[in-house]
Amino acid sequence: SRHGSSSICAIMGRGNWAFAAALAAAALAILSWQLTFTVPPSTSLRGTSAHLNGNATRAASESRTSSGCLRILGVALAGGATVFMKRRSSRAHLRAVAEVGSVKLNLIGGKASPAPPVGPAIGAFGLNIAMFVKEYNAMTSDKVGEAIPVVVHVMADKTFTLELKTPPTNDLIFKAAGVSKGAHMMGSEVVGTITLEQLEEIAKIKLPDLRVEDIGRAMKQVQGTCMAAGVKVDGYEEWLKTAVPKPRSILDRYGSTLKRLPAPWGEGPPLPPVYGVKLDADGKVISVGEPDDDGDAE
């Protein structure tokens, strides 16, 4: 979350300041030690001379020691600066690759151009329009003429990534039915017909973009689009008798994964007898009964 990231940044900021303060304290300690000299009192010239000779020897030794300490301090400061800059550059890199927006475009494969809607949509984010056109046309070179939507993920450093989507369901239905457009009003007319096999083929194409993992429920969703477009599916009513039934209550919801879908349609436990599921000797569904108000299957 935003507050969590702010807290992390604050902690990292305090860590950097603490590291810098520790290096500064070490530097001040060494410098203060170098600047501190104590000359003991002397009562004679001979004693003073011997004391000075001793001080000279100690000064030479201390000079070598101080030079080594200063080297160590220099190495420590250089290492600290390197670590600090790496931390700053890594955070800057993370900010650079963060996604700042996205836009979805419905385009024709292999035929994108800088004209609207590409130009205004891509230019609004400050992206390279020519580069987007070139990359999209290259990715859809094997699907020229087909409607291939794309989601453009925009990064903070003005780069982008493309995510191709499956063609619109209506386009696939109209192509299978051999019509150019659907009915003006839902249920008012039938403009075309497709077979159950064509419905299943369309459901397999659209499955990656649907929120289910099984073909059966995907076929139901595509059939709903067919009904809205005025396209009839031959054999759908007979097939529906063997499809997974609707949950009786919210507690019986199957979820979108195959693991929770009841057997034999999925990997979950079979439905209770109240659903009236009938299987043949091979375990295939023959029919599914609709529960009545008393909870018994028809």
PDB file of C-alpha atoms in Angstrom:
ATOM      1  CA  SER A   1       0.000   0.000   0.000  1.00  0.00           C
ATOM      2  CA  ARG A   2       0.980   3.648  -0.229  1.00  0.00           C
ATOM      3  CA  HIS A   3       1.400   4.019   3.557  1.00  0.00           C
ATOM      4  CA  GLY A   4       3.461   0.829   3.744  1.00  0.00           C
ATOM      5  CA  SER A   5       5.812   1.926   0.979  1.00  0.00           C
ATOM      6  CA  SER A   6       6.177   5.367   2.643  1.00  0.00           C
ATOM      7  CA  SER A   7       7.109   3.672   5.925  1.00  0.00           C
ATOM      8  CA  ILE A   8       9.697   1.478   4.192  1.00  0.00           C
ATOM      9  CA  CYS A   9      11.197   4.506   2.438  1.00  0.00           C
ATOM     10  CA  ALA A  10      11.324   6.369   5.774  1.00  0.00           C
ATOM     11  CA  ILE A  11      13.133   3.441   7.435  1.00  0.00           C
ATOM     12  CA  MET A  12      15.600   3.226   4.545  1.00  0.00           C
ATOM     13  CA  GLY A  13      16.147   6.992   4.777  1.00  0.00           C
ATOM     14  CA  ARG A  14      16.871   6.767   8.512  1.00  0.00           C
ATOM     15  CA  GLY A  15      19.281   3.890   7.841  1.00  0.00           C
ATOM     16  CA  ASN A  16      21.242   5.956   5.333  1.00  0.00           C
ATOM     17  CA  TRP A  17      21.453   8.918   7.711  1.00  0.00           C
ATOM     18  CA  ALA A  18      22.566   6.638  10.565  1.00  0.00           C
ATOM     19  CA  PHE A  19      25.292   5.153   8.360  1.00  0.00           C
ATOM     20  CA  ALA A  20      26.530   8.607   7.362  1.00  0.00           C
ATOM     21  CA  ALA A  21      26.470   9.763  11.009  1.00  0.00           C
ATOM     22  CA  ALA A  22      28.554   6.731  12.077  1.00  0.00           C
ATOM     23  CA  LEU A  23      31.181   7.463   9.404  1.00  0.00           C
ATOM     24  CA  ALA A  24      31.300  11.124  10.445  1.00  0.00           C
ATOM     25  CA  ALA A  25      31.732  10.182  14.110  1.00  0.00           C
ATOM     26  CA  ALA A  26      34.610   7.825  13.234  1.00  0.00           C
ATOM     27  CA  ALA A  27      36.307  10.552  11.197  1.00  0.00           C
ATOM     28  CA  LEU A  28      35.991  13.083  14.009  1.00  0.00           C
ATOM     29  CA  ALA A  29      37.384  10.615  16.549  1.00  0.00           C
ATOM     30  CA  ILE A  30      40.496   9.916  14.444  1.00  0.00           C
ATOM     31  CA  LEU A  31      41.064  13.597  13.682  1.00  0.00           C
ATOM     32  CA  SER A  32      40.669  14.580  17.324  1.00  0.00           C
ATOM     33  CA  TRP A  33      43.181  11.897  18.287  1.00  0.00           C
ATOM     34  CA  GLN A  34      45.638  13.236  15.693  1.00  0.00           C
ATOM     35  CA  LEU A  35      45.324  16.797  16.979  1.00  0.00           C
ATOM     36  CA  THR A  36      45.877  15.923  20.649  1.00  0.00           C
ATOM     37  CA  PHE A  37      49.520  16.226  21.824  1.00  0.00           C
ATOM     38  CA  THR A  38      50.722  16.372  25.464  1.00  0.00           C
ATOM     39  CA  VAL A  39      54.289  17.495  26.243  1.00  0.00           C
ATOM     40  CA  PRO A  40      55.316  16.538  29.784  1.00  0.00           C
ATOM     41  CA  PRO A  41      57.323  19.096  31.825  1.00  0.00           C
ATOM     42  CA  SER A  42      61.161  18.862  31.737  1.00  0.00           C
ATOM     43  CA  THR A  43      63.716  20.091  34.337  1.00  0.00           C
ATOM     44  CA  SER A  44      66.967  20.000  32.342  1.00  0.00           C
ATOM     45  CA  LEU A  45      68.294  20.442  28.837  1.00  0.00           C
ATOM     46  CA  ARG A  46      69.540  16.828  28.750  1.00  0.00           C
ATOM     47  CA  GLY A  47      66.157  15.628  29.857  1.00  0.00           C
ATOM     48  CA  THR A  48      64.542  17.914  27.347  1.00  0.00           C
ATOM     49  CA  SER A  49      66.757  16.616  24.550  1.00  0.00           C
ATOM     50  CA  ALA A  50      66.092  12.982  25.437  1.00  0.00           C
ATOM     51  CA  HIS A  51      62.416  13.738  25.734  1.00  0.00           C
ATOM     52  CA  LEU A  52      62.424  15.402  22.323  1.00  0.00           C
ATOM     53  CA  ASN A  53      64.247  12.443  20.780  1.00  0.00           C
ATOM     54  CA  GLY A  54      61.701  10.092  22.301  1.00  0.00           C
ATOM     55  CA  ASN A  55      58.898  12.295  21.097  1.00  0.00           C
ATOM     56  CA  ALA A  56      60.372  12.265  17.599  1.00  0.00           C
ATOM     57  CA  THR A  57      60.494   8.485  17.598  1.00  0.00           C
ATOM     58  CA  ARG A  58      56.968   8.242  18.909  1.00  0.00           C
ATOM     59  CA  ALA A  59      55.833  10.909  16.427  1.00  0.00           C
ATOM     60  CA  ALA A  60      57.261   8.899  13.528  1.00  0.00           C
ATOM     61  CA  SER A  61      55.555   5.769  14.786  1.00  0.00           C
ATOM     62  CA  GLU A  62      52.325   7.635  15.369  1.00  0.00           C
ATOM     63  CA  SER A  63      52.612   9.226  11.933  1.00  0.00           C
ATOM     64  CA  ARG A  64      52.782   5.782  10.318  1.00  0.00           C
ATOM     65  CA  THR A  65      49.883   4.629  12.484  1.00  0.00           C
ATOM     66  CA  SER A  66      47.833   7.716  11.650  1.00  0.00           C
ATOM     67  CA  SER A  67      48.557   7.251   7.954  1.00  0.00           C
ATOM     68  CA  GLY A  68      47.234   3.700   8.181  1.00  0.00           C
ATOM     69  CA  CYS A  69      44.152   4.904  10.091  1.00  0.00           C
ATOM     70  CA  LEU A  70      43.540   7.594   7.508  1.00  0.00           C
ATOM     71  CA  ARG A  71      43.802   5.003   4.742  1.00  0.00           C
ATOM     72  CA  ILE A  72      41.306   2.782   6.560  1.00  0.00           C
ATOM     73  CA  LEU A  73      39.014   5.774   7.059  1.00  0.00           C
ATOM     74  CA  GLY A  74      39.312   6.656   3.366  1.00  0.00           C
ATOM     75  CA  VAL A  75      38.451   3.082   2.344  1.00  0.00           C
ATOM     76  CA  ALA A  76      35.505   3.048   4.758  1.00  0.00           C
ATOM     77  CA  LEU A  77      34.198   6.362   3.428  1.00  0.00           C
ATOM     78  CA  ALA A  78      34.573   5.196  -0.166  1.00  0.00           C
ATOM     79  CA  GLY A  79      32.784   1.919   0.594  1.00  0.00           C
ATOM     80  CA  GLY A  80      29.996   3.731   2.397  1.00  0.00           C
ATOM     81  CA  ALA A  81      29.561   6.132  -0.501  1.00  0.00           C
ATOM     82  CA  THR A  82      29.459   3.214  -2.942  1.00  0.00           C
ATOM     83  CA  VAL A  83      26.803   1.385  -0.916  1.00  0.00           C
ATOM     84  CA  PHE A  84      24.791   4.572  -0.555  1.00  0.00           C
ATOM     85  CA  MET A  85      24.875   5.270  -4.298  1.00  0.00           C
ATOM     86  CA  LYS A  86      23.961   1.675  -5.121  1.00  0.00           C
ATOM     87  CA  ARG A  87      20.943   1.928  -2.837  1.00  0.00           C
ATOM     88  CA  ARG A  88      19.875   5.167  -4.483  1.00  0.00           C
ATOM     89  CA  SER A  89      20.392   3.755  -7.987  1.00  0.00           C
ATOM     90  CA  SER A  90      18.479   0.552  -7.143  1.00  0.00           C
ATOM     91  CA  ARG A  91      15.513   2.551  -5.837  1.00  0.00           C
ATOM     92  CA  ALA A  92      15.663   4.760  -8.929  1.00  0.00           C
ATOM     93  CA  HIS A  93      15.702   1.635 -11.114  1.00  0.00           C
ATOM     94  CA  LEU A  94      12.660   0.244  -9.314  1.00  0.00           C
ATOM     95  CA  ARG A  95      10.838   3.521  -9.846  1.00  0.00           C
ATOM     96  CA  ALA A  96      11.834   3.522 -13.512  1.00  0.00           C
ATOM     97  CA  VAL A  97      10.254   0.132 -14.277  1.00  0.00           C
ATOM     98  CA  ALA A  98       7.061   0.755 -12.311  1.00  0.00           C
ATOM     99  CA  GLU A  99       3.858   0.698 -14.355  1.00  0.00           C
ATOM    100  CA  VAL A 100       2.146   4.085 -14.358  1.00  0.00           C
ATOM    101  CA  GLY A 101      -0.809   3.364 -16.635  1.00  0.00           C
ATOM    102  CA  SER A 102      -2.359   1.193 -19.317  1.00  0.00           C
ATOM    103  CA  VAL A 103      -4.657   1.591 -22.287  1.00  0.00           C
ATOM    104  CA  LYS A 104      -6.588  -0.968 -24.339  1.00  0.00           C
ATOM    105  CA  LEU A 105      -6.878  -0.555 -28.103  1.00  0.00           C
ATOM    106  CA  ASN A 106      -9.013  -2.535 -30.556  1.00  0.00           C
ATOM    107  CA  LEU A 107      -6.852  -2.771 -33.663  1.00  0.00           C
ATOM    108  CA  ILE A 108      -6.582  -4.868 -36.814  1.00  0.00           C
ATOM    109  CA  GLY A 109      -3.657  -7.265 -36.829  1.00  0.00           C
ATOM    110  CA  GLY A 110      -0.724  -6.173 -38.980  1.00  0.00           C
ATOM    111  CA  LYS A 111      -2.418  -2.902 -39.994  1.00  0.00           C
ATOM    112  CA  ALA A 112      -1.780  -0.505 -37.121  1.00  0.00           C
ATOM    113  CA  SER A 113      -0.874   3.070 -38.068  1.00  0.00           C
ATOM    114  CA  PRO A 114      -0.172   6.337 -36.209  1.00  0.00           C
ATOM    115  CA  ALA A 115      -3.664   7.552 -37.127  1.00  0.00           C
ATOM    116  CA  PRO A 116      -6.412   7.632 -34.474  1.00  0.00           C
ATOM    117  CA  PRO A 117      -7.035   5.850 -32.184  1.00  0.00           C
ATOM    118  CA  VAL A 118      -3.351   4.870 -31.911  1.00  0.00           C
ATOM    119  CA  GLY A 119      -1.780   8.323 -32.112  1.00  0.00           C
ATOM    120  CA  PRO A 120      -3.851  10.138 -29.445  1.00  0.00           C
ATOM    121  CA  ALA A 121      -3.910   7.170 -27.062  1.00  0.00           C
ATOM    122  CA  ILE A 122      -0.185   6.418 -27.233  1.00  0.00           C
ATOM    123  CA  GLY A 123       0.892  10.061 -27.516  1.00  0.00           C
ATOM    124  CA  ALA A 124      -0.993  10.959 -24.338  1.00  0.00           C
ATOM    125  CA  PHE A 125       1.583   8.935 -22.369  1.00  0.00           C
ATOM    126  CA  GLY A 126       4.546  10.381 -24.251  1.00  0.00           C
ATOM    127  CA  LEU A 127       5.443   7.052 -25.879  1.00  0.00           C
ATOM    128  CA  ASN A 128       7.149   6.486 -29.211  1.00  0.00           C
ATOM    129  CA  ILE A 129       4.206   6.005 -31.585  1.00  0.00           C
ATOM    130  CA  ALA A 130       6.311   4.686 -34.472  1.00  0.00           C
ATOM    131  CA  MET A 131       7.919   2.089 -32.199  1.00  0.00           C
ATOM    132  CA  PHE A 132       4.507   0.925 -30.959  1.00  0.00           C
ATOM    133  CA  VAL A 133       3.172   0.574 -34.513  1.00  0.00           C
ATOM    134  CA  LYS A 134       6.240  -1.402 -35.599  1.00  0.00           C
ATOM    135  CA  GLU A 135       6.125  -3.747 -32.588  1.00  0.00           C
ATOM    136  CA  TYR A 136       2.372  -4.385 -32.776  1.00  0.00           C
ATOM    137  CA  ASN A 137       2.441  -5.131 -36.506  1.00  0.00           C
ATOM    138  CA  ALA A 138       5.345  -7.523 -35.973  1.00  0.00           C
ATOM    139  CA  MET A 139       3.542  -9.376 -33.180  1.00  0.00           C
ATOM    140  CA  THR A 140       0.365  -9.741 -35.273  1.00  0.00           C
ATOM    141  CA  SER A 141       2.014 -10.495 -38.613  1.00  0.00           C
ATOM    142  CA  ASP A 142       0.440 -13.984 -38.633  1.00  0.00           C
ATOM    143  CA  LYS A 143      -3.056 -12.576 -37.963  1.00  0.00           C
ATOM    144  CA  VAL A 144      -3.296  -9.870 -40.605  1.00  0.00           C
ATOM    145  CA  GLY A 145      -6.857  -8.622 -41.057  1.00  0.00           C
ATOM    146  CA  GLU A 146      -8.163 -10.062 -37.765  1.00  0.00           C
ATOM    147  CA  ALA A 147      -9.326  -7.899 -34.880  1.00  0.00           C
ATOM    148  CA  ILE A 148      -6.629  -8.280 -32.224  1.00  0.00           C
ATOM    149  CA  PRO A 149      -7.098  -6.059 -29.154  1.00  0.00           C
ATOM    150  CA  VAL A 150      -3.958  -5.071 -27.277  1.00  0.00           C
ATOM    151  CA  VAL A 151      -3.309  -3.718 -23.782  1.00  0.00           C
ATOM    152  CA  VAL A 152      -0.398  -1.267 -23.625  1.00  0.00           C
ATOM    153  CA  HIS A 153       1.315  -1.235 -20.217  1.00  0.00           C
ATOM    154  CA  VAL A 154       3.135   2.093 -19.771  1.00  0.00           C
ATOM    155  CA  MET A 155       6.231   2.294 -17.573  1.00  0.00           C
ATOM    156  CA  ALA A 156       7.617   5.304 -15.723  1.00  0.00           C
ATOM    157  CA  ASP A 157      10.684   5.518 -17.979  1.00  0.00           C
ATOM    158  CA  LYS A 158       8.487   5.929 -21.104  1.00  0.00           C
ATOM    159  CA  THR A 159       8.904   2.307 -22.192  1.00  0.00           C
ATOM    160  CA  PHE A 160       5.973  -0.036 -22.753  1.00  0.00           C
ATOM    161  CA  THR A 161       4.998  -3.686 -23.047  1.00  0.00           C
ATOM    162  CA  LEU A 162       2.218  -5.133 -25.203  1.00  0.00           C
ATOM    163  CA  GLU A 163      -0.291  -7.758 -24.114  1.00  0.00           C
ATOM    164  CA  LEU A 164      -2.300  -9.209 -26.982  1.00  0.00           C
ATOM    165  CA  LYS A 165      -5.874 -10.279 -26.284  1.00  0.00           C
ATOM    166  CA  THR A 166      -8.155 -12.691 -28.099  1.00  0.00           C
ATOM    167  CA  PRO A 167     -10.458 -11.329 -30.824  1.00  0.00           C
ATOM    168  CA  PRO A 168     -13.836  -9.887 -29.712  1.00  0.00           C
ATOM    169  CA  THR A 169     -16.499 -12.544 -29.193  1.00  0.00           C
ATOM    170  CA  ASN A 170     -18.925 -10.828 -31.548  1.00  0.00           C
ATOM    171  CA  ASP A 171     -16.396 -10.902 -34.384  1.00  0.00           C
ATOM    172  CA  LEU A 172     -15.813 -14.626 -33.932  1.00  0.00           C
ATOM    173  CA  ILE A 173     -19.563 -15.302 -33.831  1.00  0.00           C
ATOM    174  CA  PHE A 174     -20.314 -13.211 -36.934  1.00  0.00           C
ATOM    175  CA  LYS A 175     -17.473 -14.894 -38.824  1.00  0.00           C
ATOM    176  CA  ALA A 176     -18.766 -18.369 -37.913  1.00  0.00           C
ATOM    177  CA  ALA A 177     -22.361 -17.438 -38.814  1.00  0.00           C
ATOM    178  CA  GLY A 178     -21.364 -15.724 -42.045  1.00  0.00           C
ATOM    179  CA  VAL A 179     -22.990 -12.384 -41.187  1.00  0.00           C
ATOM    180  CA  SER A 180     -21.615  -8.876 -40.916  1.00  0.00           C
ATOM    181  CA  LYS A 181     -23.665  -7.591 -37.978  1.00  0.00           C
ATOM    182  CA  GLY A 182     -26.089  -8.775 -35.327  1.00  0.00           C
ATOM    183  CA  ALA A 183     -29.743  -8.120 -34.589  1.00  0.00           C
ATOM    184  CA  HIS A 184     -30.924  -4.585 -33.883  1.00  0.00           C
ATOM    185  CA  MET A 185     -32.731  -5.703 -30.721  1.00  0.00           C
ATOM    186  CA  MET A 186     -32.007  -8.781 -28.618  1.00  0.00           C
ATOM    187  CA  GLY A 187     -34.605 -11.487 -29.218  1.00  0.00           C
ATOM    188  CA  SER A 188     -36.322  -9.598 -32.031  1.00  0.00           C
ATOM    189  CA  GLU A 189     -34.793 -11.565 -34.916  1.00  0.00           C
ATOM    190  CA  VAL A 190     -32.360 -14.318 -35.812  1.00  0.00           C
ATOM    191  CA  VAL A 191     -29.659 -13.156 -38.207  1.00  0.00           C
ATOM    192  CA  GLY A 192     -27.678 -16.386 -38.395  1.00  0.00           C
ATOM    193  CA  THR A 193     -27.017 -19.853 -37.014  1.00  0.00           C
ATOM    194  CA  ILE A 194     -23.924 -21.699 -35.813  1.00  0.00           C
ATOM    195  CA  THR A 195     -23.391 -25.294 -34.753  1.00  0.00           C
ATOM    196  CA  LEU A 196     -22.487 -26.604 -31.324  1.00  0.00           C
ATOM    197  CA  GLU A 197     -19.004 -27.467 -32.604  1.00  0.00           C
ATOM    198  CA  GLN A 198     -18.479 -23.872 -33.739  1.00  0.00           C
ATOM    199  CA  LEU A 199     -19.637 -22.660 -30.326  1.00  0.00           C
ATOM    200  CA  GLU A 200     -17.093 -24.919 -28.649  1.00  0.00           C
ATOM    201  CA  GLU A 201     -14.337 -23.694 -30.970  1.00  0.00           C
ATOM    202  CA  ILE A 202     -15.116 -20.062 -30.161  1.00  0.00           C
ATOM    203  CA  ALA A 203     -15.167 -20.883 -26.439  1.00  0.00           C
ATOM    204  CA  LYS A 204     -11.689 -22.446 -26.696  1.00  0.00           C
ATOM    205  CA  ILE A 205     -10.356 -19.301 -28.409  1.00  0.00           C
ATOM    206  CA  LYS A 206     -11.861 -17.004 -25.775  1.00  0.00           C
ATOM    207  CA  LEU A 207     -10.970 -19.211 -22.786  1.00  0.00           C
ATOM    208  CA  PRO A 208      -7.721 -17.331 -21.872  1.00  0.00           C
ATOM    209  CA  ASP A 209      -9.671 -14.078 -21.435  1.00  0.00           C
ATOM    210  CA  LEU A 210     -12.605 -15.593 -19.511  1.00  0.00           C
ATOM    211  CA  ARG A 211     -12.793 -16.071 -15.770  1.00  0.00           C
ATOM    212  CA  VAL A 212     -13.367 -19.820 -15.972  1.00  0.00           C
ATOM    213  CA  GLU A 213     -11.075 -22.727 -16.719  1.00  0.00           C
ATOM    214  CA  ASP A 214     -13.528 -25.235 -18.210  1.00  0.00           C
ATOM    215  CA  ILE A 215     -14.944 -25.305 -21.734  1.00  0.00           C
ATOM    216  CA  GLY A 216     -18.508 -25.999 -20.555  1.00  0.00           C
ATOM    217  CA  ARG A 217     -19.027 -22.730 -18.716  1.00  0.00           C
ATOM    218  CA  ALA A 218     -17.093 -20.874 -21.403  1.00  0.00           C
ATOM    219  CA  MET A 219     -19.589 -22.208 -23.957  1.00  0.00           C
ATOM    220  CA  LYS A 220     -22.441 -20.899 -21.802  1.00  0.00           C
ATOM    221  CA  GLN A 221     -20.904 -17.414 -21.738  1.00  0.00           C
ATOM    222  CA  VAL A 222     -20.357 -17.387 -25.499  1.00  0.00           C
ATOM    223  CA  GLN A 223     -23.925 -18.598 -26.064  1.00  0.00           C
ATOM    224  CA  GLY A 224     -25.168 -15.628 -24.063  1.00  0.00           C
ATOM    225  CA  THR A 225     -23.337 -13.334 -26.486  1.00  0.00           C
ATOM    226  CA  CYS A 226     -24.872 -15.259 -29.391  1.00  0.00           C
ATOM    227  CA  MET A 227     -28.336 -14.714 -27.981  1.00  0.00           C
ATOM    228  CA  ALA A 228     -27.708 -10.987 -27.605  1.00  0.00           C
ATOM    229  CA  ALA A 229     -26.433 -10.773 -31.197  1.00  0.00           C
ATOM    230  CA  GLY A 230     -29.389 -12.712 -32.646  1.00  0.00           C
ATOM    231  CA  VAL A 231     -27.383 -15.823 -33.568  1.00  0.00           C
ATOM    232  CA  LYS A 232     -28.915 -19.224 -32.807  1.00  0.00           C
ATOM    233  CA  VAL A 233     -26.859 -22.232 -31.703  1.00  0.00           C
ATOM    234  CA  ASP A 234     -28.187 -25.535 -33.080  1.00  0.00           C
ATOM    235  CA  GLY A 235     -28.249 -28.326 -30.523  1.00  0.00           C
ATOM    236  CA  TYR A 236     -27.598 -26.064 -27.546  1.00  0.00           C
ATOM    237  CA  GLU A 237     -30.717 -27.103 -25.615  1.00  0.00           C
ATOM    238  CA  GLU A 238     -29.823 -30.798 -25.852  1.00  0.00           C
ATOM    239  CA  TRP A 239     -26.245 -30.124 -24.810  1.00  0.00           C
ATOM    240  CA  LEU A 240     -27.410 -28.002 -21.876  1.00  0.00           C
ATOM    241  CA  LYS A 241     -29.060 -31.081 -20.348  1.00  0.00           C
ATOM    242  CA  THR A 242     -25.605 -32.575 -19.790  1.00  0.00           C
ATOM    243  CA  ALA A 243     -23.797 -29.365 -18.774  1.00  0.00           C
ATOM    244  CA  VAL A 244     -22.865 -28.460 -15.231  1.00  0.00           C
ATOM    245  CA  PRO A 245     -26.016 -27.160 -13.456  1.00  0.00           C
ATOM    246  CA  LYS A 246     -26.319 -23.790 -11.787  1.00  0.00           C
ATOM    247  CA  PRO A 247     -25.540 -23.742  -8.052  1.00  0.00           C
ATOM    248  CA  ARG A 248     -28.635 -23.937  -5.886  1.00  0.00           C
ATOM    249  CA  SER A 249     -27.308 -21.379  -3.409  1.00  0.00           C
ATOM    250  CA  ILE A 250     -24.370 -19.085  -2.889  1.00  0.00           C
ATOM    251  CA  LEU A 251     -22.819 -21.711  -0.606  1.00  0.00           C
ATOM    252  CA  ASP A 252     -22.733 -24.161  -3.529  1.00  0.00           C
ATOM    253  CA  ARG A 253     -20.825 -21.842  -5.868  1.00  0.00           C
ATOM    254  CA  TYR A 254     -18.125 -23.700  -7.759  1.00  0.00           C
ATOM    255  CA  GLY A 255     -15.588 -20.957  -8.276  1.00  0.00           C
ATOM    256  CA  SER A 256     -13.628 -20.395 -11.477  1.00  0.00           C
ATOM    257  CA  THR A 257     -11.088 -23.215 -11.159  1.00  0.00           C
ATOM    258  CA  LEU A 258     -11.362 -26.860 -12.158  1.00  0.00           C
ATOM    259  CA  LYS A 259     -10.376 -27.974  -8.652  1.00  0.00           C
ATOM    260  CA  ARG A 260     -13.677 -26.741  -7.210  1.00  0.00           C
ATOM    261  CA  LEU A 261     -15.879 -27.703 -10.155  1.00  0.00           C
ATOM    262  CA  PRO A 262     -17.838 -30.867  -9.233  1.00  0.00           C
ATOM    263  CA  ALA A 263     -17.058 -34.179 -10.882  1.00  0.00           C
ATOM    264  CA  PRO A 264     -17.317 -35.340 -13.613  1.00  0.00           C
ATOM    265  CA  TRP A 265     -16.969 -31.816 -15.059  1.00  0.00           C
ATOM    266  CA  GLY A 266     -14.074 -30.901 -12.789  1.00  0.00           C
ATOM    267  CA  GLU A 267     -11.858 -32.200 -10.008  1.00  0.00           C
ATOM    268  CA  GLY A 268     -14.169 -31.461  -7.069  1.00  0.00           C
ATOM    269  CA  PRO A 269     -16.500 -33.849  -5.253  1.00  0.00           C
ATOM    270  CA  PRO A 270     -19.658 -34.934  -7.112  1.00  0.00           C
ATOM    271  CA  LEU A 271     -22.925 -33.098  -6.599  1.00  0.00           C
ATOM    272  CA  PRO A 272     -25.459 -34.459  -4.103  1.00  0.00           C
ATOM    273  CA  PRO A 273     -28.381 -36.554  -5.446  1.00  0.00           C
ATOM    274  CA  VAL A 274     -30.703 -33.549  -5.163  1.00  0.00           C
ATOM    275  CA  TYR A 275     -29.189 -32.214  -8.410  1.00  0.00           C
ATOM    276  CA  GLY A 276     -30.341 -35.301 -10.291  1.00  0.00           C
ATOM    277  CA  VAL A 277     -27.088 -35.980 -12.153  1.00  0.00           C
ATOM    278  CA  LYS A 278     -27.340 -39.234 -14.139  1.00  0.00           C
ATOM    279  CA  LEU A 279     -24.249 -40.993 -15.461  1.00  0.00           C
ATOM    280  CA  ASP A 280     -23.818 -43.878 -17.857  1.00  0.00           C
ATOM    281  CA  ALA A 281     -21.562 -46.903 -17.411  1.00  0.00           C
ATOM    282  CA  ASP A 282     -18.538 -44.948 -18.655  1.00  0.00           C
ATOM    283  CA  GLY A 283     -19.094 -42.094 -16.186  1.00  0.00           C
ATOM    284  CA  LYS A 284     -20.408 -39.633 -18.759  1.00  0.00           C
ATOM    285  CA  VAL A 285     -23.305 -37.347 -17.907  1.00  0.00           C
ATOM    286  CA  ILE A 286     -26.610 -38.420 -19.431  1.00  0.00           C
ATOM    287  CA  SER A 287     -28.811 -35.726 -17.964  1.00  0.00           C
ATOM    288  CA  VAL A 288     -29.045 -33.248 -15.120  1.00  0.00           C
ATOM    289  CA  GLY A 289     -32.353 -32.675 -13.335  1.00  0.00           C
ATOM    290  CA  GLU A 290     -33.445 -29.243 -12.132  1.00  0.00           C
ATOM    291  CA  PRO A 291     -34.264 -29.203  -8.395  1.00  0.00           C
ATOM    292  CA  ASP A 292     -37.805 -28.225  -7.490  1.00  0.00           C
ATOM    293  CA  ASP A 293     -39.003 -26.101  -4.604  1.00  0.00           C
ATOM    294  CA  ASP A 294     -38.966 -29.077  -2.215  1.00  0.00           C
ATOM    295  CA  GLY A 295     -35.339 -29.821  -2.994  1.00  0.00           C
ATOM    296  CA  ASP A 296     -36.045 -32.941  -5.071  1.00  0.00           C
ATOM    297  CA  ALA A 297     -34.821 -33.398  -8.609  1.00  0.00           C
ATOM    298  CA  GLU A 298     -37.259 -33.659 -11.399  1.00  0.00           C
TER     299      GLU A 298
END
